[in-house]
GROMACS .gro file of C-alpha atoms in nm:
model
  296
    1MET     CA    1   0.298  -1.822  -0.880
    2ARG     CA    2  -0.039  -1.639  -0.742
    3ILE     CA    3  -0.018  -1.330  -0.494
    4GLY     CA    4  -0.345  -1.217  -0.326
    5ALA     CA    5  -0.339  -0.817  -0.314
    6ILE     CA    6  -0.604  -0.640  -0.092
    7GLU     CA    7  -0.671  -0.243  -0.116
    8ALA     CA    8  -0.821  -0.176   0.200
    9GLY     CA    9  -0.981   0.156   0.165
   10GLY     CA   10  -1.212   0.364   0.378
   11THR     CA   11  -1.491   0.346   0.118
   12LYS     CA   12  -1.431   0.023  -0.058
   13PHE     CA   13  -1.204  -0.259  -0.068
   14VAL     CA   14  -1.055  -0.404  -0.351
   15CYS     CA   15  -0.914  -0.765  -0.385
   16GLY     CA   16  -0.741  -0.953  -0.652
   17VAL     CA   17  -0.477  -1.204  -0.781
   18GLY     CA   18  -0.194  -1.130  -0.965
   19ASN     CA   19   0.172  -1.236  -1.078
   20GLU     CA   20   0.533  -1.149  -1.019
   21GLN     CA   21   0.535  -0.944  -1.314
   22GLY     CA   22   0.277  -0.715  -1.156
   23ARG     CA   23  -0.015  -0.823  -1.417
   24ILE     CA   24  -0.351  -0.834  -1.199
   25GLU     CA   25  -0.542  -1.142  -1.342
   26ASP     CA   26  -0.853  -1.093  -1.150
   27TRP     CA   27  -0.999  -0.869  -0.911
   28CYS     CA   28  -1.320  -0.761  -0.753
   29SER     CA   29  -1.436  -0.467  -0.525
   30PHE     CA   30  -1.708  -0.412  -0.264
   31PRO     CA   31  -1.803  -0.152  -0.037
   32THR     CA   32  -1.630  -0.116   0.337
   33GLU     CA   33  -1.901  -0.218   0.591
   34HIS     CA   34  -1.858  -0.333   0.939
   35PRO     CA   35  -1.528  -0.541   0.965
   36GLU     CA   36  -1.701  -0.873   1.037
   37THR     CA   37  -1.899  -0.825   0.707
   38THR     CA   38  -1.617  -0.709   0.502
   39LEU     CA   39  -1.352  -0.945   0.600
   40SER     CA   40  -1.589  -1.206   0.567
   41LYS     CA   41  -1.613  -1.103   0.170
   42VAL     CA   42  -1.224  -1.093   0.170
   43THR     CA   43  -1.184  -1.445   0.302
   44GLU     CA   44  -1.455  -1.570   0.037
   45TYR     CA   45  -1.298  -1.408  -0.245
   46PHE     CA   46  -0.961  -1.594  -0.194
   47ARG     CA   47  -1.110  -1.903  -0.058
   48ASP     CA   48  -1.030  -2.082  -0.367
   49LYS     CA   49  -0.744  -1.889  -0.519
   50GLY     CA   50  -0.461  -2.083  -0.421
   51VAL     CA   51  -0.228  -1.766  -0.333
   52THR     CA   52   0.094  -1.834  -0.179
   53ALA     CA   53   0.112  -1.492  -0.033
   54ILE     CA   54  -0.107  -1.183   0.042
   55GLY     CA   55  -0.009  -0.812   0.066
   56ILE     CA   56  -0.252  -0.552   0.201
   57GLY     CA   57  -0.247  -0.184   0.147
   58SER     CA   58  -0.464  -0.014   0.433
   59PHE     CA   59  -0.648   0.302   0.533
   60GLY     CA   60  -0.490   0.417   0.846
   61PRO     CA   61  -0.346   0.491   1.096
   62ILE     CA   62  -0.209   0.140   1.097
   63ASP     CA   63   0.038  -0.048   1.348
   64LEU     CA   64   0.331  -0.138   1.152
   65GLN     CA   65   0.568  -0.250   1.425
   66PRO     CA   66   0.633  -0.656   1.380
   67ASP     CA   67   0.715  -0.676   1.744
   68SER     CA   68   0.412  -0.502   1.860
   69SER     CA   69   0.091  -0.692   2.008
   70THR     CA   70  -0.129  -0.500   1.781
   71TYR     CA   71   0.084  -0.532   1.468
   72GLY     CA   72  -0.163  -0.563   1.161
   73SER     CA   73  -0.436  -0.338   1.321
   74ILE     CA   74  -0.585  -0.038   1.214
   75THR     CA   75  -0.568   0.196   1.524
   76THR     CA   76  -0.735   0.518   1.569
   77THR     CA   77  -0.951   0.578   1.271
   78PRO     CA   78  -1.284   0.761   1.301
   79LYS     CA   79  -1.454   0.491   1.060
   80PRO     CA   80  -1.708   0.308   1.302
   81GLY     CA   81  -1.606  -0.048   1.374
   82TRP     CA   82  -1.245  -0.020   1.258
   83GLY     CA   83  -1.042   0.123   1.537
   84ASN     CA   84  -0.794  -0.156   1.669
   85CYS     CA   85  -0.951  -0.426   1.431
   86ASN     CA   86  -0.664  -0.650   1.344
   87VAL     CA   87  -0.690  -0.726   0.986
   88VAL     CA   88  -0.362  -0.942   0.935
   89GLU     CA   89  -0.434  -1.155   1.248
   90THR     CA   90  -0.804  -1.218   1.134
   91LEU     CA   91  -0.703  -1.308   0.752
   92LYS     CA   92  -0.387  -1.497   0.893
   93ARG     CA   93  -0.652  -1.749   1.056
   94GLU     CA   94  -0.791  -1.836   0.733
   95PHE     CA   95  -0.483  -1.808   0.512
   96PRO     CA   96  -0.158  -1.935   0.675
   97VAL     CA   97   0.073  -1.782   0.419
   98PRO     CA   98   0.320  -1.448   0.434
   99PHE     CA   99   0.157  -1.128   0.481
  100GLY     CA  100   0.275  -0.787   0.362
  101TRP     CA  101   0.110  -0.508   0.550
  102ASP     CA  102   0.127  -0.116   0.481
  103THR     CA  103  -0.067   0.197   0.438
  104ASP     CA  104  -0.270   0.218   0.109
  105VAL     CA  105  -0.061   0.491  -0.023
  106ASN     CA  106   0.264   0.341   0.074
  107ALA     CA  107   0.156   0.039  -0.094
  108ALA     CA  108   0.053   0.245  -0.412
  109ALA     CA  109   0.412   0.453  -0.397
  110LEU     CA  110   0.570   0.108  -0.397
  111GLY     CA  111   0.364  -0.011  -0.680
  112GLU     CA  112   0.457   0.300  -0.915
  113VAL     CA  113   0.823   0.260  -0.812
  114THR     CA  114   0.815  -0.097  -0.920
  115TRP     CA  115   0.584  -0.114  -1.232
  116GLY     CA  116   0.448   0.227  -1.284
  117ALA     CA  117   0.537   0.627  -1.340
  118ALA     CA  118   0.802   0.629  -1.102
  119LYS     CA  119   0.970   0.275  -1.227
  120GLY     CA  120   1.354   0.282  -1.219
  121LEU     CA  121   1.354   0.565  -0.950
  122ASP     CA  122   1.443   0.561  -0.601
  123ASN     CA  123   1.223   0.856  -0.466
  124CYS     CA  124   0.891   0.957  -0.491
  125VAL     CA  125   0.587   1.090  -0.324
  126TYR     CA  126   0.225   0.932  -0.376
  127TYR     CA  127  -0.095   1.103  -0.315
  128THR     CA  128  -0.435   1.023  -0.268
  129ILE     CA  129  -0.653   1.259  -0.256
  130GLY     CA  130  -1.047   1.134  -0.228
  131THR     CA  131  -1.231   1.031   0.069
  132GLY     CA  132  -0.932   1.126   0.268
  133VAL     CA  133  -0.583   1.263   0.169
  134GLY     CA  134  -0.292   1.027   0.228
  135ILE     CA  135   0.074   1.068   0.134
  136GLY     CA  136   0.288   0.764   0.069
  137LEU     CA  137   0.658   0.808   0.047
  138VAL     CA  138   0.964   0.603  -0.119
  139THR     CA  139   1.305   0.744  -0.026
  140GLY     CA  140   1.643   0.541  -0.107
  141GLY     CA  141   1.424   0.279  -0.281
  142LYS     CA  142   1.251   0.203   0.044
  143ARG     CA  143   0.889   0.287   0.195
  144VAL     CA  144   0.899   0.553   0.502
  145HIS     CA  145   0.831   0.385   0.806
  146GLY     CA  146   0.955   0.524   1.160
  147LEU     CA  147   0.763   0.593   1.482
  148LEU     CA  148   0.432   0.518   1.257
  149HIS     CA  149   0.414   0.618   0.886
  150PRO     CA  150   0.381   0.920   0.700
  151GLU     CA  151   0.040   1.092   0.773
  152GLY     CA  152   0.100   1.389   0.536
  153GLY     CA  153  -0.267   1.428   0.504
  154HIS     CA  154  -0.333   1.569   0.847
  155MET     CA  155  -0.047   1.826   0.809
  156ARG     CA  156  -0.165   2.195   0.870
  157THR     CA  157  -0.188   2.408   0.544
  158ARG     CA  158  -0.159   2.783   0.495
  159ARG     CA  159  -0.525   2.893   0.394
  160HIS     CA  160  -0.631   3.022   0.058
  161PRO     CA  161  -0.683   3.405   0.130
  162ASP     CA  162  -1.059   3.354  -0.026
  163ASP     CA  163  -1.158   3.052   0.170
  164HIS     CA  164  -1.325   3.056   0.523
  165PHE     CA  165  -1.448   2.700   0.520
  166PRO     CA  166  -1.344   2.575   0.870
  167GLY     CA  167  -1.255   2.201   0.756
  168LEU     CA  168  -1.388   1.889   0.813
  169CYS     CA  169  -1.128   1.655   0.980
  170PRO     CA  170  -1.259   1.536   1.314
  171TYR     CA  171  -0.915   1.542   1.466
  172HIS     CA  172  -0.730   1.887   1.324
  173GLY     CA  173  -1.050   2.060   1.143
  174ASP     CA  174  -0.818   2.231   0.890
  175CYS     CA  175  -0.546   2.021   0.806
  176LEU     CA  176  -0.498   1.930   0.422
  177GLU     CA  177  -0.749   1.627   0.439
  178GLY     CA  178  -1.000   1.860   0.616
  179MET     CA  179  -0.957   2.115   0.344
  180ALA     CA  180  -0.880   1.930   0.031
  181ALA     CA  181  -1.068   1.562   0.048
  182GLY     CA  182  -1.348   1.501  -0.147
  183PRO     CA  183  -1.589   1.532   0.131
  184ALA     CA  184  -1.471   1.901   0.190
  185ILE     CA  185  -1.547   2.010  -0.145
  186GLN     CA  186  -1.902   1.884  -0.120
  187ALA     CA  187  -1.947   2.026   0.216
  188ARG     CA  188  -1.808   2.366   0.087
  189TRP     CA  189  -2.014   2.407  -0.239
  190GLN     CA  190  -2.312   2.192  -0.137
  191SER     CA  191  -2.207   1.946  -0.424
  192PRO     CA  192  -1.980   1.653  -0.490
  193GLY     CA  193  -1.660   1.752  -0.718
  194SER     CA  194  -1.782   1.544  -0.982
  195GLU     CA  195  -2.060   1.756  -1.063
  196LEU     CA  196  -1.883   2.081  -1.062
  197PRO     CA  197  -1.783   2.247  -1.391
  198ALA     CA  198  -1.388   2.279  -1.469
  199ASP     CA  199  -1.439   2.676  -1.438
  200HIS     CA  200  -1.570   2.653  -1.113
  201PRO     CA  201  -1.372   2.866  -0.831
  202ALA     CA  202  -1.361   2.513  -0.624
  203TRP     CA  203  -1.071   2.415  -0.842
  204GLU     CA  204  -0.885   2.709  -0.785
  205ILE     CA  205  -0.900   2.674  -0.404
  206GLU     CA  206  -0.836   2.269  -0.443
  207SER     CA  207  -0.524   2.357  -0.639
  208PHE     CA  208  -0.411   2.579  -0.405
  209TYR     CA  209  -0.422   2.341  -0.112
  210ILE     CA  210  -0.271   2.051  -0.297
  211ALA     CA  211   0.027   2.268  -0.454
  212GLU     CA  212   0.098   2.386  -0.086
  213SER     CA  213   0.165   2.029  -0.004
  214ILE     CA  214   0.342   1.942  -0.304
  215THR     CA  215   0.564   2.222  -0.236
  216THR     CA  216   0.648   2.132   0.124
  217ALA     CA  217   0.697   1.772   0.002
  218ILE     CA  218   0.939   1.861  -0.265
  219LEU     CA  219   1.139   2.087  -0.016
  220LEU     CA  220   1.138   1.814   0.249
  221HIS     CA  221   1.172   1.482   0.066
  222SER     CA  222   1.325   1.572  -0.288
  223PRO     CA  223   1.143   1.320  -0.451
  224GLN     CA  224   1.226   1.236  -0.831
  225LYS     CA  225   0.848   1.211  -0.897
  226VAL     CA  226   0.526   1.329  -0.762
  227ILE     CA  227   0.203   1.123  -0.836
  228LEU     CA  228  -0.137   1.234  -0.764
  229GLY     CA  229  -0.410   0.973  -0.752
  230GLY     CA  230  -0.772   0.921  -0.617
  231GLY     CA  231  -1.103   1.043  -0.682
  232VAL     CA  232  -1.053   1.399  -0.674
  233MET     CA  233  -0.779   1.382  -0.919
  234GLN     CA  234  -1.004   1.215  -1.164
  235GLN     CA  235  -1.057   1.608  -1.241
  236SER     CA  236  -0.757   1.633  -1.481
  237HIS     CA  237  -0.812   2.007  -1.519
  238LEU     CA  238  -0.637   2.014  -1.189
  239PHE     CA  239  -0.326   1.869  -1.293
  240PRO     CA  240  -0.212   2.199  -1.474
  241MET     CA  241  -0.346   2.442  -1.234
  242ILE     CA  242  -0.136   2.261  -0.954
  243ARG     CA  243   0.178   2.245  -1.169
  244GLU     CA  244   0.169   2.621  -1.215
  245ARG     CA  245   0.115   2.684  -0.857
  246VAL     CA  246   0.389   2.479  -0.729
  247VAL     CA  247   0.637   2.649  -0.986
  248GLN     CA  248   0.526   2.979  -0.835
  249ASN     CA  249   0.521   2.843  -0.492
  250LEU     CA  250   0.912   2.741  -0.531
  251ASN     CA  251   0.988   3.083  -0.713
  252GLY     CA  252   1.300   2.929  -0.871
  253TYR     CA  253   1.466   2.836  -0.553
  254VAL     CA  254   1.463   2.453  -0.665
  255ASN     CA  255   1.671   2.485  -1.006
  256ALA     CA  256   1.620   2.139  -1.141
  257ALA     CA  257   1.493   2.058  -1.496
  258PRO     CA  258   1.217   1.827  -1.373
  259ILE     CA  259   1.063   2.128  -1.222
  260THR     CA  260   1.185   2.426  -1.439
  261HIS     CA  261   1.137   2.256  -1.763
  262HIS     CA  262   0.949   1.934  -1.730
  263ILE     CA  263   0.702   1.975  -1.486
  264ASP     CA  264   0.423   1.794  -1.656
  265GLN     CA  265   0.665   1.479  -1.670
  266TYR     CA  266   0.709   1.539  -1.269
  267ILE     CA  267   0.361   1.574  -1.148
  268VAL     CA  268   0.186   1.305  -1.295
  269GLN     CA  269  -0.137   1.080  -1.294
  270PRO     CA  270  -0.059   0.715  -1.146
  271GLY     CA  271   0.124   0.512  -1.418
  272LEU     CA  272  -0.073   0.200  -1.296
  273GLY     CA  273  -0.424   0.394  -1.330
  274GLN     CA  274  -0.699   0.260  -1.123
  275HIS     CA  275  -0.498  -0.031  -0.997
  276ALA     CA  276  -0.203   0.154  -0.831
  277GLY     CA  277  -0.326   0.049  -0.506
  278LEU     CA  278  -0.400  -0.316  -0.576
  279CYS     CA  279  -0.046  -0.322  -0.771
  280GLY     CA  280   0.082  -0.199  -0.470
  281ALA     CA  281  -0.070  -0.439  -0.242
  282LEU     CA  282   0.063  -0.733  -0.482
  283ALA     CA  283   0.405  -0.594  -0.448
  284LEU     CA  284   0.381  -0.600  -0.043
  285GLY     CA  285   0.270  -0.960  -0.092
  286LEU     CA  286   0.585  -1.040  -0.340
  287GLU     CA  287   0.816  -0.871  -0.053
  288ALA     CA  288   0.649  -1.093   0.222
  289LEU     CA  289   0.712  -1.405   0.029
  290GLU     CA  290   1.065  -1.308  -0.067
  291ARG     CA  291   1.181  -1.237   0.308
  292VAL     CA  292   1.018  -1.591   0.406
  293THR     CA  293   1.199  -1.770   0.103
  294SER     CA  294   1.540  -1.569   0.163
  295ALA     CA  295   1.512  -1.672   0.554
  296SER     CA  296   1.459  -2.046   0.508
   0.00000   0.00000   0.00000
């Protein structure tokens, strides 16, 4: 059985093929360009792969309502050309197989629960902090959907007392994404985060904003694991700073051993590494195939 997986990011697309054990057998990546160009490359990649289902974890916001006329679409994204682009419909014309569809971060959360750092757990929160900030949630073993899907990266956050940066989000200015995503770091310090030393004041401010959001997530969703992925989190020195701030923020109120005694095992890197999103898309494809199989 070969399952197709697509991690549709705002900066790059990653396409791959894997099996039901979560092993990625082949993959490639390419920059996210205009939809027609990008989806043509996706089609070309999968044309000879013989996949039995395809899962897509996409940047958003996206339409997740199966009875909606625009199901499978990216909706109000500021990324040029992608607004109202129906990704699922476009690819389904080329590949008449079951499709799984969710946000890239919900997919990554599913991948981590299925095969990664949260394997065996019912509740986790997954952050990707890179070009944007996304938050995926698994609660009671299921990805969180509702009116739409979680958009925690656009929640407003308490400001760091020494930070006067106005924020970059085109919708909200100083939401979490506007203050803590990679482009915000570069705009604030006139240098990409990858070029800033570990002792630069940027990281104290960055850890403040991420810890503020995690504290809220812990109090609101009570996750059994918090997983931090994305390009910004390649700065591994951020992890101890974030953990320390979360403990300070909670101030003993959440008296649970994973926080009070094992915080380094509670706020962690993705167990699936760079393939968390792709493995999550693979899991979405498997889910879609199982739904069709069980209904027949």
